[in-house]
């Protein structure tokens, strides 16, 4: 089973509540919120006040993906603002185990995000402290980029690493996933599929979510 997590990065921010309702009606269960600081990635997006407002507008699980330097400074503030899941980049945090533990203690699900060129060994020691791993399948910073094909094999290797350790860490994939490749990533072991432009870049976001669920499901 997998869940669709539409990324509001590609939504119309002037109609955010409507855009959230649309994906909810299409069957999405998680809302992916991309937080960028203009340092870790070359783009600036949204922060705590917007997360607080979204919390009031929806019961969906809120998944904050922190693409910021020194994420340990802010991670628990996102849980307090209403995030259910918070991921921090392994490349940005020299005290990753501490940050993951703090997120859990604040009541959130803790995630490790990892860039396409960062080897999986970088997260090995921190894995027992994470509820999920967000595997980037594009270089973070922008929506609408092309899926990096080697990501599928990376998902398989991560799945093996998790299974060998007897953990139940969930795998989330983020970047360039659409109706053409969703089945491939789900079959490789992904349980949470982020989709930005494949949902909000379409005329009807609810229909787009339904189509992704359909295309990613193995019908027997
Ligand atoms: C990229 C973000 C993604 C982005 C995905 O840095 O982390 O969540 O919104 O957008 P698509 O699905 O269009 O690649
Ligand atoms: Zn993201």
PDB file of C-alpha atoms and ligand atoms in Angstrom, residues 7-10 32 34 36 41 65 67 134 136 138-146 174-177 194-198, ligand 1:
ATOM      1  CA  UNK A   7       3.314  18.954  -2.762  1.00  0.00           C
ATOM      2  CA  UNK A   8       1.729  22.380  -2.394  1.00  0.00           C
ATOM      3  CA  UNK A   9       4.838  23.920  -3.950  1.00  0.00           C
ATOM      4  CA  UNK A  10       3.054  23.705  -7.305  1.00  0.00           C
ATOM      5  CA  UNK A  32       3.742  17.682   1.513  1.00  0.00           C
ATOM      6  CA  UNK A  34       8.443  22.165   1.049  1.00  0.00           C
ATOM      7  CA  UNK A  36      13.349  26.202   1.621  1.00  0.00           C
ATOM      8  CA  UNK A  41      18.770  25.139  -1.791  1.00  0.00           C
ATOM      9  CA  UNK A  65      10.293  18.705   4.208  1.00  0.00           C
ATOM     10  CA  UNK A  67      15.441  22.017   2.909  1.00  0.00           C
ATOM     11  CA  UNK A 134      12.651  10.805   2.184  1.00  0.00           C
ATOM     12  CA  UNK A 136      15.118  12.698  -3.274  1.00  0.00           C
ATOM     13  CA  UNK A 138      15.635  15.139  -8.168  1.00  0.00           C
ATOM     14  CA  UNK A 139      18.083  17.669  -6.754  1.00  0.00           C
ATOM     15  CA  UNK A 140      16.011  19.685  -4.258  1.00  0.00           C
ATOM     16  CA  UNK A 141      15.004  23.271  -4.872  1.00  0.00           C
ATOM     17  CA  UNK A 142      12.314  23.296  -7.520  1.00  0.00           C
ATOM     18  CA  UNK A 143       9.195  21.471  -8.609  1.00  0.00           C
ATOM     19  CA  UNK A 144       8.705  20.124 -12.107  1.00  0.00           C
ATOM     20  CA  UNK A 145      12.127  18.515 -12.600  1.00  0.00           C
ATOM     21  CA  UNK A 146      12.773  15.220 -14.353  1.00  0.00           C
ATOM     22  CA  UNK A 174      10.190  13.048  -3.806  1.00  0.00           C
ATOM     23  CA  UNK A 175      10.724  14.509  -7.250  1.00  0.00           C
ATOM     24  CA  UNK A 176       9.611  13.880 -10.804  1.00  0.00           C
ATOM     25  CA  UNK A 177       7.079  11.164 -10.042  1.00  0.00           C
ATOM     26  CA  UNK A 194       5.229  12.994  -3.261  1.00  0.00           C
ATOM     27  CA  UNK A 195       3.790  14.554  -6.392  1.00  0.00           C
ATOM     28  CA  UNK A 196       3.872  18.284  -7.108  1.00  0.00           C
ATOM     29  CA  UNK A 197       3.513  19.164 -10.760  1.00  0.00           C
ATOM     30  CA  UNK A 198       1.840  15.815 -11.543  1.00  0.00           C
TER      31      UNK A 198
HETATM   32  C1  LIG B   1      11.739  19.690  -4.666  1.00  0.00           C
HETATM   33  C2  LIG B   1      10.682  19.425  -3.641  1.00  0.00           C
HETATM   34  C3  LIG B   1       9.579  18.566  -4.119  1.00  0.00           C
HETATM   35  C4  LIG B   1       8.795  19.128  -5.286  1.00  0.00           C
HETATM   36  C5  LIG B   1       8.290  17.964  -6.075  1.00  0.00           C
HETATM   37  O1  LIG B   1      12.829  20.298  -4.081  1.00  0.00           O
HETATM   38  O2  LIG B   1      11.250  18.803  -2.506  1.00  0.00           O
HETATM   39  O3  LIG B   1       8.705  18.189  -3.068  1.00  0.00           O
HETATM   40  O4  LIG B   1       7.713  19.930  -4.885  1.00  0.00           O
HETATM   41  O5  LIG B   1       7.726  18.439  -7.239  1.00  0.00           O
HETATM   42  P1  LIG B   1       7.570  17.524  -8.532  1.00  0.00           P
HETATM   43  O6  LIG B   1       6.655  16.382  -8.147  1.00  0.00           O
HETATM   44  O7  LIG B   1       6.972  18.457  -9.529  1.00  0.00           O
HETATM   45  O8  LIG B   1       8.936  17.044  -8.913  1.00  0.00           O
END
